[in-house]
């Protein structure tokens, strides 16, 4: 069910209709000029078929190259910081604004006989200029920016929270890329691929400049149309209609998938439930979090199996402390050890620490069940995942995707996913904040039981969490520990205004 859209101003609708008609007129005019009687003969001429074959071949190869090279390029531009990044980005996107003929001259200057790489290529016995390879190079050069723009835009638009969640569930950077980042990018990648294909298919200026017009070698369909325009206008019209049809088919095939909503992986068969075994006992945690740019300077030791609640006003540094333990935030003065082993230089997936943030970050392309099974191994992983969901009272929604769950339901599934990973240390950042009162009571009770053997660092603003879950409480203010002790002691002392309010909030 789609929510009703907010109304659109009448003027916008009027202008949109005029714009759509203006875009449609040339296409209709072209189709009107096609002579259906002569179409088979015109389209099956030797020159037309040769040009079509060459166009489809070069465009397909160029599209594959753009996808294989463009996705890593977009990833680096979106996610890495390095000197000269703005310049590198400008360079990659430059062909977008270059006149195609200039792009062709640039390609020829690189691969031509007297070009920058010409002598080296010749020494290797490779001659690229005016070859089919030159057509592909020209197409890649002009089309690549479309893919980079689409994918980089999608990457910049998200905060990388899903990737962090996956890493703290034990996924290596390569697994995060294949299992989480790429599926999330699928719609942008599909859109970018269509644009690349369309741009490469229609490429003319750069191709004729860098590769010439040799029949069967470099004369692609747009070049054939241009040449036929002089000698056989009807043939040119027929070929134009053919190019139009190919472009429409590509767009329909690719965008057709998107009409069914976001990309989702089809779930496997519904598994039988396997009773969830008790969580693995936790390990001792020791952390020194010194992050001057956030004003945080905290040292904390937690015994194996202990649950420590961290409380404090907004901006006190609670989430930063958790991020340091998880390996998401790094600073020179930080040290973290899990089970006596120093892990501050280890990447998040090697720390044995699961981080559950306020937003949960369920993976949108997976069902609730497959989210929970994400970190599990073995043939019965989905059955065990169902057992964990059952323990959290979330089994009913196992076949739903993240966008089909309410905030509270998603929070339960996210808790199940974090606990299923059996981490040595569990980091919970306000895990119950999205739940209604009744659900919070249920999940809190389940957590109290399930977290019993675990080492837990829990950030909360709710006094009910303290009494139900915490063995000890630590109070943070402006990045420093200002009090710590047993829950009743700290709340009774009420050393800060925040703690006084927390103690009198009624839920304790
Ligand atoms: N990504 C960031 N870059 C720079 N500074 C940040 C970033 N995230 C948080 N900070 C700053 O670090 C300090 C601690 O923030 P943090 O999110 O750890 O507080 P918090 O106690 O978790 O707050 P809340 O209860 O609102 O979640 C704040 O001053 C905040 O402005």
Short mmCIF file of C-alpha atoms and ligand atoms in Angstrom, two decimals:
data_model
loop_
_atom_site.label_atom_id
_atom_site.label_comp_id
_atom_site.label_asym_id
_atom_site.label_seq_id
_atom_site.Cartn_x
_atom_site.Cartn_y
_atom_site.Cartn_z
CA UNK A 1 0.00 0.00 0.00
CA UNK A 2 1.47 3.36 -1.02
CA UNK A 3 0.93 6.41 1.19
CA UNK A 4 -1.06 9.12 -0.61
CA UNK A 5 1.28 11.61 -2.18
CA UNK A 6 1.16 15.24 -1.17
CA UNK A 7 -0.60 17.22 -3.92
CA UNK A 8 1.39 18.72 -6.82
CA UNK A 9 0.83 22.38 -7.78
CA UNK A 10 -1.41 22.75 -10.89
CA UNK A 11 1.22 24.89 -12.63
CA UNK A 12 3.77 22.08 -12.24
CA UNK A 13 1.32 19.61 -13.80
CA UNK A 14 0.72 21.96 -16.76
CA UNK A 15 4.43 22.49 -17.36
CA UNK A 16 5.09 18.75 -16.98
CA UNK A 17 2.51 17.95 -19.69
CA UNK A 18 4.03 20.51 -22.09
CA UNK A 19 7.55 19.16 -21.39
CA UNK A 20 6.43 15.55 -21.93
CA UNK A 21 4.73 16.46 -25.23
CA UNK A 22 7.83 18.38 -26.37
CA UNK A 23 9.97 15.31 -25.61
CA UNK A 24 7.57 12.98 -27.40
CA UNK A 25 7.12 14.99 -30.64
CA UNK A 26 10.52 14.17 -32.23
CA UNK A 27 10.10 10.46 -31.39
CA UNK A 28 6.58 10.37 -32.85
CA UNK A 29 7.80 12.30 -35.91
CA UNK A 30 10.57 9.75 -36.43
CA UNK A 31 8.20 6.80 -36.14
CA UNK A 32 5.74 8.51 -38.50
CA UNK A 33 8.40 8.62 -41.19
CA UNK A 34 9.09 4.89 -41.03
CA UNK A 35 7.78 3.04 -44.10
CA UNK A 36 6.57 -0.31 -42.67
CA UNK A 37 6.53 -1.88 -46.14
CA UNK A 38 10.25 -1.33 -46.68
CA UNK A 39 11.27 -1.93 -43.05
CA UNK A 40 12.33 -5.63 -43.34
CA UNK A 41 14.38 -4.95 -46.46
CA UNK A 42 16.07 -1.85 -44.95
CA UNK A 43 16.85 -3.46 -41.62
CA UNK A 44 18.24 -6.68 -43.04
CA UNK A 45 20.67 -5.12 -45.46
CA UNK A 46 24.26 -6.30 -44.97
CA UNK A 47 25.52 -2.92 -43.84
CA UNK A 48 22.66 -2.47 -41.34
CA UNK A 49 23.11 -5.91 -39.78
CA UNK A 50 26.89 -5.50 -39.58
CA UNK A 51 26.54 -2.12 -37.90
CA UNK A 52 23.90 -3.44 -35.48
CA UNK A 53 26.05 -6.43 -34.52
CA UNK A 54 29.08 -4.19 -33.98
CA UNK A 55 27.05 -1.71 -31.93
CA UNK A 56 25.62 -4.40 -29.67
CA UNK A 57 29.03 -6.02 -29.22
CA UNK A 58 30.97 -2.84 -28.44
CA UNK A 59 28.20 -1.40 -26.27
CA UNK A 60 27.89 -4.61 -24.23
CA UNK A 61 31.65 -4.86 -23.68
CA UNK A 62 31.87 -1.15 -22.80
CA UNK A 63 28.96 -1.51 -20.35
CA UNK A 64 30.60 -4.49 -18.61
CA UNK A 65 33.89 -2.58 -18.33
CA UNK A 66 32.11 0.49 -16.95
CA UNK A 67 30.33 -1.60 -14.31
CA UNK A 68 33.44 -3.57 -13.28
CA UNK A 69 35.63 -0.48 -13.06
CA UNK A 70 33.02 2.13 -12.19
CA UNK A 71 31.68 0.52 -9.02
CA UNK A 72 35.10 0.37 -7.28
CA UNK A 73 35.81 3.89 -8.55
CA UNK A 74 32.56 5.16 -7.05
CA UNK A 75 33.24 3.29 -3.79
CA UNK A 76 36.67 4.89 -3.41
CA UNK A 77 35.35 8.36 -4.28
CA UNK A 78 32.45 8.04 -1.84
CA UNK A 79 34.14 6.26 1.06
CA UNK A 80 37.88 7.10 1.06
CA UNK A 81 39.67 10.31 1.95
CA UNK A 82 42.88 11.09 0.11
CA UNK A 83 44.70 14.20 -1.08
CA UNK A 84 43.48 15.43 -4.45
CA UNK A 85 40.15 13.62 -4.18
CA UNK A 86 38.15 16.58 -5.53
CA UNK A 87 40.51 16.77 -8.51
CA UNK A 88 40.25 13.00 -9.14
CA UNK A 89 36.47 13.21 -9.00
CA UNK A 90 36.43 16.15 -11.43
CA UNK A 91 38.65 14.20 -13.82
CA UNK A 92 36.41 11.13 -13.75
CA UNK A 93 33.30 13.21 -14.40
CA UNK A 94 34.92 15.47 -17.02
CA UNK A 95 33.71 13.50 -20.09
CA UNK A 96 30.15 14.38 -19.06
CA UNK A 97 30.70 18.00 -20.06
CA UNK A 98 33.24 17.48 -22.84
CA UNK A 99 31.93 17.79 -26.41
CA UNK A 100 32.10 14.20 -27.80
CA UNK A 101 34.48 15.21 -30.55
CA UNK A 102 36.89 16.56 -27.93
CA UNK A 103 36.54 13.27 -26.04
CA UNK A 104 37.48 11.50 -29.29
CA UNK A 105 40.54 13.71 -29.79
CA UNK A 106 41.54 13.02 -26.17
CA UNK A 107 41.21 9.24 -26.66
CA UNK A 108 43.17 9.42 -29.90
CA UNK A 109 45.85 11.49 -28.17
CA UNK A 110 46.23 8.64 -25.70
CA UNK A 111 46.08 5.55 -27.89
CA UNK A 112 46.88 6.89 -31.37
CA UNK A 113 50.19 6.01 -33.05
CA UNK A 114 51.70 9.31 -32.02
CA UNK A 115 49.71 9.45 -28.81
CA UNK A 116 50.90 9.31 -25.21
CA UNK A 117 50.74 5.50 -25.06
CA UNK A 118 51.10 4.91 -28.80
CA UNK A 119 54.86 4.10 -28.85
CA UNK A 120 54.59 1.73 -25.87
CA UNK A 121 51.56 -0.01 -27.38
CA UNK A 122 53.31 -0.31 -30.73
CA UNK A 123 56.36 -1.86 -29.03
CA UNK A 124 54.00 -4.51 -27.62
CA UNK A 125 52.55 -5.05 -31.08
CA UNK A 126 49.21 -3.52 -30.13
CA UNK A 127 47.55 -1.05 -32.46
CA UNK A 128 44.39 0.40 -30.99
CA UNK A 129 43.61 3.49 -33.03
CA UNK A 130 40.90 2.97 -35.65
CA UNK A 131 40.15 -0.54 -34.35
CA UNK A 132 37.08 -2.06 -32.68
CA UNK A 133 38.96 -1.71 -29.38
CA UNK A 134 39.18 2.05 -29.98
CA UNK A 135 35.37 2.14 -30.35
CA UNK A 136 35.03 0.43 -26.97
CA UNK A 137 37.60 2.72 -25.34
CA UNK A 138 35.78 5.79 -26.65
CA UNK A 139 32.45 4.43 -25.39
CA UNK A 140 33.89 3.65 -21.96
CA UNK A 141 35.46 7.10 -21.73
CA UNK A 142 32.22 8.96 -22.41
CA UNK A 143 29.86 6.58 -20.57
CA UNK A 144 31.78 5.78 -17.36
CA UNK A 145 30.79 9.02 -15.56
CA UNK A 146 27.11 8.02 -15.73
CA UNK A 147 27.78 4.88 -13.71
CA UNK A 148 30.10 6.59 -11.25
CA UNK A 149 27.57 9.39 -10.68
CA UNK A 150 24.67 6.99 -10.04
CA UNK A 151 26.55 4.67 -7.70
CA UNK A 152 28.49 7.38 -5.88
CA UNK A 153 25.27 9.35 -5.35
CA UNK A 154 23.63 6.30 -3.76
CA UNK A 155 26.66 5.66 -1.54
CA UNK A 156 26.83 9.28 -0.40
CA UNK A 157 23.13 9.21 0.38
CA UNK A 158 23.50 6.58 3.07
CA UNK A 159 25.45 6.80 6.30
CA UNK A 160 27.12 3.39 5.95
CA UNK A 161 25.30 2.20 9.09
CA UNK A 162 24.30 -1.11 7.44
CA UNK A 163 27.93 -1.77 6.55
CA UNK A 164 29.03 -1.07 10.13
CA UNK A 165 26.30 -3.38 11.45
CA UNK A 166 27.44 -6.14 9.07
CA UNK A 167 31.09 -5.69 10.08
CA UNK A 168 30.28 -5.96 13.77
CA UNK A 169 28.34 -9.14 12.95
CA UNK A 170 31.65 -10.63 11.80
CA UNK A 171 31.57 -9.89 8.04
CA UNK A 172 34.90 -9.04 6.41
CA UNK A 173 35.10 -5.93 4.15
CA UNK A 174 34.71 -8.16 1.06
CA UNK A 175 31.68 -9.93 2.58
CA UNK A 176 30.17 -6.59 3.56
CA UNK A 177 30.59 -5.39 -0.02
CA UNK A 178 29.03 -8.46 -1.67
CA UNK A 179 26.35 -9.24 0.92
CA UNK A 180 25.25 -5.77 2.04
CA UNK A 181 26.64 -2.83 0.05
CA UNK A 182 26.09 -4.23 -3.44
CA UNK A 183 22.48 -5.38 -2.87
CA UNK A 184 21.72 -1.96 -1.42
CA UNK A 185 23.26 -0.33 -4.48
CA UNK A 186 21.34 -2.57 -6.90
CA UNK A 187 18.74 0.04 -7.97
CA UNK A 188 21.38 2.75 -8.48
CA UNK A 189 23.62 0.27 -10.26
CA UNK A 190 20.78 -0.78 -12.57
CA UNK A 191 19.97 2.86 -13.35
CA UNK A 192 23.65 3.63 -13.97
CA UNK A 193 24.01 0.57 -16.20
CA UNK A 194 21.05 1.62 -18.34
CA UNK A 195 22.49 5.11 -18.72
CA UNK A 196 25.89 3.70 -19.64
CA UNK A 197 24.38 1.33 -22.20
CA UNK A 198 22.25 4.08 -23.72
CA UNK A 199 25.15 6.54 -23.85
CA UNK A 200 27.53 3.97 -25.37
CA UNK A 201 24.92 2.79 -27.87
CA UNK A 202 24.32 6.32 -29.11
CA UNK A 203 27.97 7.36 -29.09
CA UNK A 204 28.97 9.10 -32.32
CA UNK A 205 31.43 12.02 -32.03
CA UNK A 206 34.13 10.35 -29.95
CA UNK A 207 33.83 7.13 -31.95
CA UNK A 208 34.24 8.66 -35.38
CA UNK A 209 37.15 10.80 -34.17
CA UNK A 210 39.07 8.08 -32.34
CA UNK A 211 38.10 5.06 -34.44
CA UNK A 212 36.95 6.30 -37.85
CA UNK A 213 34.22 4.61 -39.87
CA UNK A 214 35.41 1.27 -41.21
CA UNK A 215 32.56 -1.09 -42.07
CA UNK A 216 32.48 -4.14 -39.83
CA UNK A 217 35.33 -2.77 -37.67
CA UNK A 218 34.41 0.64 -36.31
CA UNK A 219 31.20 1.69 -38.09
CA UNK A 220 28.61 1.40 -35.35
CA UNK A 221 24.88 1.98 -35.88
CA UNK A 222 24.92 5.76 -35.23
CA UNK A 223 27.74 6.13 -37.80
CA UNK A 224 25.85 3.96 -40.30
CA UNK A 225 22.73 6.10 -39.82
CA UNK A 226 24.73 9.27 -40.41
CA UNK A 227 26.24 7.89 -43.62
CA UNK A 228 22.94 6.51 -44.92
CA UNK A 229 21.29 9.88 -44.35
CA UNK A 230 23.19 11.13 -47.40
CA UNK A 231 22.53 8.18 -49.70
CA UNK A 232 19.33 6.52 -48.43
CA UNK A 233 17.19 8.68 -46.10
CA UNK A 234 14.56 5.93 -45.69
CA UNK A 235 17.24 3.50 -44.57
CA UNK A 236 18.53 6.06 -42.04
CA UNK A 237 15.03 6.49 -40.62
CA UNK A 238 14.54 2.72 -40.36
CA UNK A 239 17.88 2.29 -38.56
CA UNK A 240 17.05 5.17 -36.24
CA UNK A 241 13.79 3.45 -35.34
CA UNK A 242 15.76 0.26 -34.69
CA UNK A 243 18.18 2.07 -32.37
CA UNK A 244 15.19 3.61 -30.62
CA UNK A 245 13.63 0.16 -30.17
CA UNK A 246 16.85 -1.29 -28.70
CA UNK A 247 17.09 1.62 -26.22
CA UNK A 248 13.42 1.19 -25.21
CA UNK A 249 13.87 -2.57 -24.66
CA UNK A 250 16.91 -1.97 -22.41
CA UNK A 251 15.08 0.64 -20.36
CA UNK A 252 11.92 -1.47 -19.99
CA UNK A 253 13.87 -4.60 -19.03
CA UNK A 254 15.94 -2.79 -16.41
CA UNK A 255 13.43 -0.37 -14.96
CA UNK A 256 10.62 -2.93 -15.14
CA UNK A 257 12.12 -4.64 -12.09
CA UNK A 258 12.00 -1.44 -10.10
CA UNK A 259 8.25 -1.08 -10.39
CA UNK A 260 7.92 -3.90 -7.88
CA UNK A 261 9.69 -1.81 -5.20
CA UNK A 262 13.21 -2.00 -3.75
CA UNK A 263 15.43 -4.91 -4.68
CA UNK A 264 14.88 -7.90 -2.40
CA UNK A 265 16.51 -11.27 -2.24
CA UNK A 266 13.95 -14.03 -2.55
CA UNK A 267 13.79 -15.89 0.77
CA UNK A 268 14.56 -19.62 0.87
CA UNK A 269 11.94 -22.15 2.04
CA UNK A 270 10.54 -21.55 5.50
CA UNK A 271 12.71 -23.59 7.88
CA UNK A 272 11.49 -25.49 10.93
CA UNK A 273 12.47 -23.80 14.17
CA UNK A 274 15.48 -25.03 16.15
CA UNK A 275 15.55 -24.19 19.86
CA UNK A 276 18.15 -21.48 20.43
CA UNK A 277 21.06 -22.68 22.55
CA UNK A 278 22.12 -20.45 25.46
CA UNK A 279 24.40 -17.58 24.40
CA UNK A 280 28.15 -18.05 24.65
CA UNK A 281 29.60 -16.64 27.90
CA UNK A 282 31.04 -13.17 27.39
CA UNK A 283 34.65 -12.01 27.76
CA UNK A 284 36.09 -9.26 29.95
CA UNK A 285 36.27 -5.85 28.28
CA UNK A 286 38.70 -3.06 28.98
CA UNK A 287 38.48 0.23 27.12
CA UNK A 288 40.30 3.55 27.14
CA UNK A 289 38.42 5.90 24.85
CA UNK A 290 40.25 9.17 24.32
CA UNK A 291 38.74 11.10 21.43
CA UNK A 292 39.75 14.77 21.87
CA UNK A 293 37.74 16.07 18.88
CA UNK A 294 34.57 14.79 20.60
CA UNK A 295 35.71 15.80 24.09
CA UNK A 296 35.63 12.18 25.27
CA UNK A 297 38.12 10.73 27.77
CA UNK A 298 36.85 7.56 29.45
CA UNK A 299 38.44 4.47 30.99
CA UNK A 300 36.27 1.50 31.80
CA UNK A 301 36.74 -2.15 32.78
CA UNK A 302 33.91 -4.66 32.57
CA UNK A 303 34.14 -8.17 33.98
CA UNK A 304 33.16 -11.18 31.90
CA UNK A 305 29.40 -11.65 32.05
CA UNK A 306 28.78 -8.20 33.57
CA UNK A 307 26.22 -5.75 32.18
CA UNK A 308 27.24 -2.13 32.56
CA UNK A 309 24.78 0.61 31.71
CA UNK A 310 26.12 3.94 30.49
CA UNK A 311 23.84 6.88 31.18
CA UNK A 312 24.21 10.61 30.66
CA UNK A 313 22.70 13.57 28.86
CA UNK A 314 22.67 13.99 25.06
CA UNK A 315 26.13 14.54 23.66
CA UNK A 316 27.88 13.14 26.77
CA UNK A 317 29.89 10.68 24.66
CA UNK A 318 27.98 7.40 25.22
CA UNK A 319 27.71 6.40 21.55
CA UNK A 320 31.31 7.45 20.96
CA UNK A 321 32.42 5.08 23.74
CA UNK A 322 30.55 2.20 22.04
CA UNK A 323 31.97 3.16 18.65
CA UNK A 324 35.52 3.03 20.02
CA UNK A 325 34.92 -0.47 21.42
CA UNK A 326 33.38 -1.61 18.10
CA UNK A 327 36.29 -0.17 16.09
CA UNK A 328 34.12 2.28 14.18
CA UNK A 329 35.80 5.36 15.68
CA UNK A 330 39.58 5.43 15.95
CA UNK A 331 41.80 7.85 17.81
CA UNK A 332 45.43 7.69 18.78
CA UNK A 333 44.84 7.45 22.53
CA UNK A 334 42.34 4.60 22.40
CA UNK A 335 42.95 1.08 23.70
CA UNK A 336 40.51 -1.83 23.74
CA UNK A 337 40.99 -5.34 24.99
CA UNK A 338 38.50 -8.19 24.76
CA UNK A 339 39.19 -11.28 26.86
CA UNK A 340 42.65 -9.87 27.68
CA UNK A 341 43.58 -9.52 24.00
CA UNK A 342 44.35 -6.05 22.65
CA UNK A 343 42.05 -5.41 19.67
CA UNK A 344 42.36 -1.65 19.12
CA UNK A 345 44.16 -2.21 15.80
CA UNK A 346 41.83 -5.02 14.71
CA UNK A 347 39.05 -4.23 12.20
CA UNK A 348 35.45 -4.35 13.52
CA UNK A 349 34.77 -7.86 12.16
CA UNK A 350 37.70 -9.34 14.12
CA UNK A 351 36.85 -7.91 17.55
CA UNK A 352 34.13 -10.34 18.64
CA UNK A 353 31.96 -7.32 19.43
CA UNK A 354 28.41 -6.80 18.10
CA UNK A 355 27.10 -3.23 17.99
CA UNK A 356 23.38 -2.58 17.91
CA UNK A 357 22.71 1.11 17.30
CA UNK A 358 19.51 3.04 17.87
CA UNK A 359 18.49 2.68 14.20
CA UNK A 360 18.91 -1.09 14.12
CA UNK A 361 20.11 -1.08 10.50
CA UNK A 362 18.31 -4.19 9.32
CA UNK A 363 19.43 -5.09 5.80
CA UNK A 364 16.59 -4.02 3.51
CA UNK A 365 17.07 -6.73 0.86
CA UNK A 366 16.75 -9.58 3.37
CA UNK A 367 13.77 -10.90 5.32
CA UNK A 368 13.79 -10.70 9.12
CA UNK A 369 14.81 -14.37 9.20
CA UNK A 370 17.71 -13.88 6.78
CA UNK A 371 18.82 -10.80 8.71
CA UNK A 372 19.13 -12.93 11.85
CA UNK A 373 20.81 -15.75 9.90
CA UNK A 374 23.35 -13.27 8.46
CA UNK A 375 26.14 -14.10 10.92
CA UNK A 376 25.32 -17.80 11.31
CA UNK A 377 27.07 -20.66 9.51
CA UNK A 378 26.06 -24.21 8.71
CA UNK A 379 23.17 -25.87 6.88
CA UNK A 380 20.70 -25.25 9.72
CA UNK A 381 21.55 -21.55 10.05
CA UNK A 382 18.07 -20.38 9.01
CA UNK A 383 16.40 -22.86 11.35
CA UNK A 384 18.53 -21.58 14.23
CA UNK A 385 17.77 -17.99 13.24
CA UNK A 386 14.07 -18.82 13.49
CA UNK A 387 14.71 -20.13 17.01
CA UNK A 388 16.33 -16.82 18.00
CA UNK A 389 13.40 -14.88 16.54
CA UNK A 390 11.03 -17.09 18.52
CA UNK A 391 12.93 -16.32 21.74
CA UNK A 392 12.48 -12.60 21.06
CA UNK A 393 8.78 -13.01 20.20
CA UNK A 394 9.45 -11.98 16.60
CA UNK A 395 8.93 -15.29 14.79
CA UNK A 396 5.64 -14.21 13.19
CA UNK A 397 7.36 -11.54 11.10
CA UNK A 398 10.18 -13.76 9.88
CA UNK A 399 9.19 -13.51 6.20
CA UNK A 400 8.83 -9.74 6.22
CA UNK A 401 11.40 -7.31 4.83
CA UNK A 402 12.66 -4.39 6.90
CA UNK A 403 10.32 -1.89 5.25
CA UNK A 404 7.35 -4.14 6.13
CA UNK A 405 8.10 -4.01 9.87
CA UNK A 406 7.05 -1.32 12.31
CA UNK A 407 9.81 0.49 14.22
CA UNK A 408 9.27 -1.66 17.28
CA UNK A 409 9.13 -4.93 15.31
CA UNK A 410 12.33 -3.98 13.50
CA UNK A 411 13.99 -3.24 16.86
CA UNK A 412 13.15 -6.74 18.11
CA UNK A 413 14.55 -8.34 14.98
CA UNK A 414 17.70 -6.22 15.26
CA UNK A 415 18.19 -7.37 18.86
CA UNK A 416 17.72 -10.98 17.71
CA UNK A 417 20.29 -10.50 14.95
CA UNK A 418 22.88 -9.05 17.34
CA UNK A 419 22.41 -11.84 19.91
CA UNK A 420 22.43 -14.59 17.26
CA UNK A 421 25.99 -13.59 16.35
CA UNK A 422 27.07 -14.85 19.82
CA UNK A 423 29.60 -12.02 20.26
CA UNK A 424 32.06 -11.91 23.16
CA UNK A 425 30.83 -8.41 23.96
CA UNK A 426 27.40 -6.99 23.15
CA UNK A 427 27.09 -3.23 22.66
CA UNK A 428 23.52 -1.97 22.85
CA UNK A 429 22.78 1.68 22.08
CA UNK A 430 19.23 2.34 23.31
CA UNK A 431 17.92 -0.96 21.91
CA UNK A 432 14.40 -0.50 23.29
CA UNK A 433 13.91 3.16 22.42
CA UNK A 434 11.57 2.37 19.48
CA UNK A 435 9.34 -0.07 21.37
CA UNK A 436 5.95 0.71 22.86
CA UNK A 437 5.62 0.25 26.61
CA UNK A 438 4.20 -3.29 26.48
CA UNK A 439 6.72 -4.50 23.88
CA UNK A 440 9.58 -2.88 25.80
CA UNK A 441 8.55 -4.83 28.92
CA UNK A 442 8.50 -8.09 26.90
CA UNK A 443 11.81 -7.55 25.14
CA UNK A 444 13.47 -6.26 28.31
CA UNK A 445 12.46 -9.46 30.10
CA UNK A 446 13.80 -11.56 27.19
CA UNK A 447 17.03 -9.56 27.19
CA UNK A 448 17.46 -9.96 30.95
CA UNK A 449 17.37 -13.71 30.47
CA UNK A 450 19.29 -13.95 27.21
CA UNK A 451 22.04 -11.50 28.19
CA UNK A 452 22.65 -13.27 31.51
CA UNK A 453 25.98 -14.90 30.49
CA UNK A 454 27.01 -12.04 28.13
CA UNK A 455 29.29 -9.08 28.65
CA UNK A 456 27.17 -6.07 27.81
CA UNK A 457 27.73 -2.34 27.49
CA UNK A 458 24.28 -0.79 27.36
CA UNK A 459 23.49 2.85 26.61
CA UNK A 460 20.07 3.90 27.84
CA UNK A 461 17.98 6.86 28.92
CA UNK A 462 15.42 4.58 30.59
CA UNK A 463 15.65 3.83 34.32
CA UNK A 464 13.62 0.64 33.79
CA UNK A 465 16.54 -0.77 31.76
CA UNK A 466 18.87 -0.10 34.69
CA UNK A 467 16.85 -2.09 37.21
CA UNK A 468 16.09 -4.94 34.80
CA UNK A 469 19.41 -5.33 33.03
CA UNK A 470 22.36 -3.54 34.64
CA UNK A 471 24.78 -4.91 37.24
CA UNK A 472 26.53 -1.55 37.39
CA UNK A 473 25.92 1.93 36.07
CA UNK A 474 28.40 4.50 34.79
CA UNK A 475 27.41 8.16 34.48
CA UNK A 476 29.00 10.18 31.68
CA UNK A 477 28.89 13.96 31.44
CA UNK A 478 30.82 16.00 28.88
CA UNK A 479 32.92 13.01 27.92
CA UNK A 480 34.03 12.10 31.47
CA UNK A 481 32.86 9.52 34.02
CA UNK A 482 31.36 11.51 36.88
CA UNK A 483 29.96 8.61 38.93
CA UNK A 484 29.75 4.85 38.87
CA UNK A 485 28.56 2.06 41.10
CA UNK A 486 25.59 -0.20 41.69
CA UNK A 487 22.31 1.04 40.25
CA UNK A 488 20.66 1.87 43.63
CA UNK A 489 23.80 3.64 44.91
CA UNK A 490 24.20 5.86 41.85
CA UNK A 491 20.53 6.74 41.66
CA UNK A 492 20.28 7.45 45.38
CA UNK A 493 23.40 9.63 45.36
CA UNK A 494 21.97 11.60 42.42
CA UNK A 495 25.29 13.31 41.84
CA UNK A 496 24.16 15.14 38.69
CA UNK A 497 20.90 16.73 37.62
CA UNK A 498 20.57 14.11 34.86
CA UNK A 499 20.81 11.22 37.36
CA UNK A 500 18.36 12.92 39.73
CA UNK A 501 15.83 13.17 36.90
CA UNK A 502 16.53 9.58 35.84
CA UNK A 503 16.00 8.32 39.40
CA UNK A 504 12.71 10.17 39.74
CA UNK A 505 11.44 9.28 36.25
CA UNK A 506 9.07 6.75 37.75
CA UNK A 507 10.26 3.73 35.81
CA UNK A 508 12.89 2.80 38.37
N1 LIG B 1 30.48 11.86 13.61
C1 LIG B 1 30.83 12.81 14.47
N2 LIG B 1 31.78 13.71 14.16
C2 LIG B 1 32.16 14.66 15.02
N3 LIG B 1 31.64 14.81 16.25
C3 LIG B 1 30.69 13.95 16.62
C4 LIG B 1 30.23 12.91 15.76
N4 LIG B 1 29.27 12.20 16.41
C5 LIG B 1 29.13 12.79 17.61
N5 LIG B 1 29.97 13.83 17.73
C6 LIG B 1 30.13 14.71 18.90
O1 LIG B 1 30.71 13.92 19.93
C7 LIG B 1 30.12 14.25 21.19
C8 LIG B 1 29.56 12.98 21.81
O2 LIG B 1 28.50 12.51 20.98
P1 LIG B 1 27.81 11.10 21.23
O3 LIG B 1 26.96 10.79 20.05
O4 LIG B 1 28.84 10.13 21.62
O5 LIG B 1 26.90 11.44 22.49
P2 LIG B 1 25.75 10.57 23.16
O6 LIG B 1 26.02 10.65 24.62
O7 LIG B 1 25.67 9.24 22.56
O8 LIG B 1 24.48 11.43 22.82
P3 LIG B 1 22.93 10.95 22.61
O9 LIG B 1 22.37 10.60 23.95
O10 LIG B 1 22.28 12.19 22.06
O11 LIG B 1 22.92 9.82 21.64
C9 LIG B 1 29.03 15.28 20.92
O12 LIG B 1 29.58 16.55 21.25
C10 LIG B 1 28.79 15.19 19.44
O13 LIG B 1 28.45 16.44 18.91
#
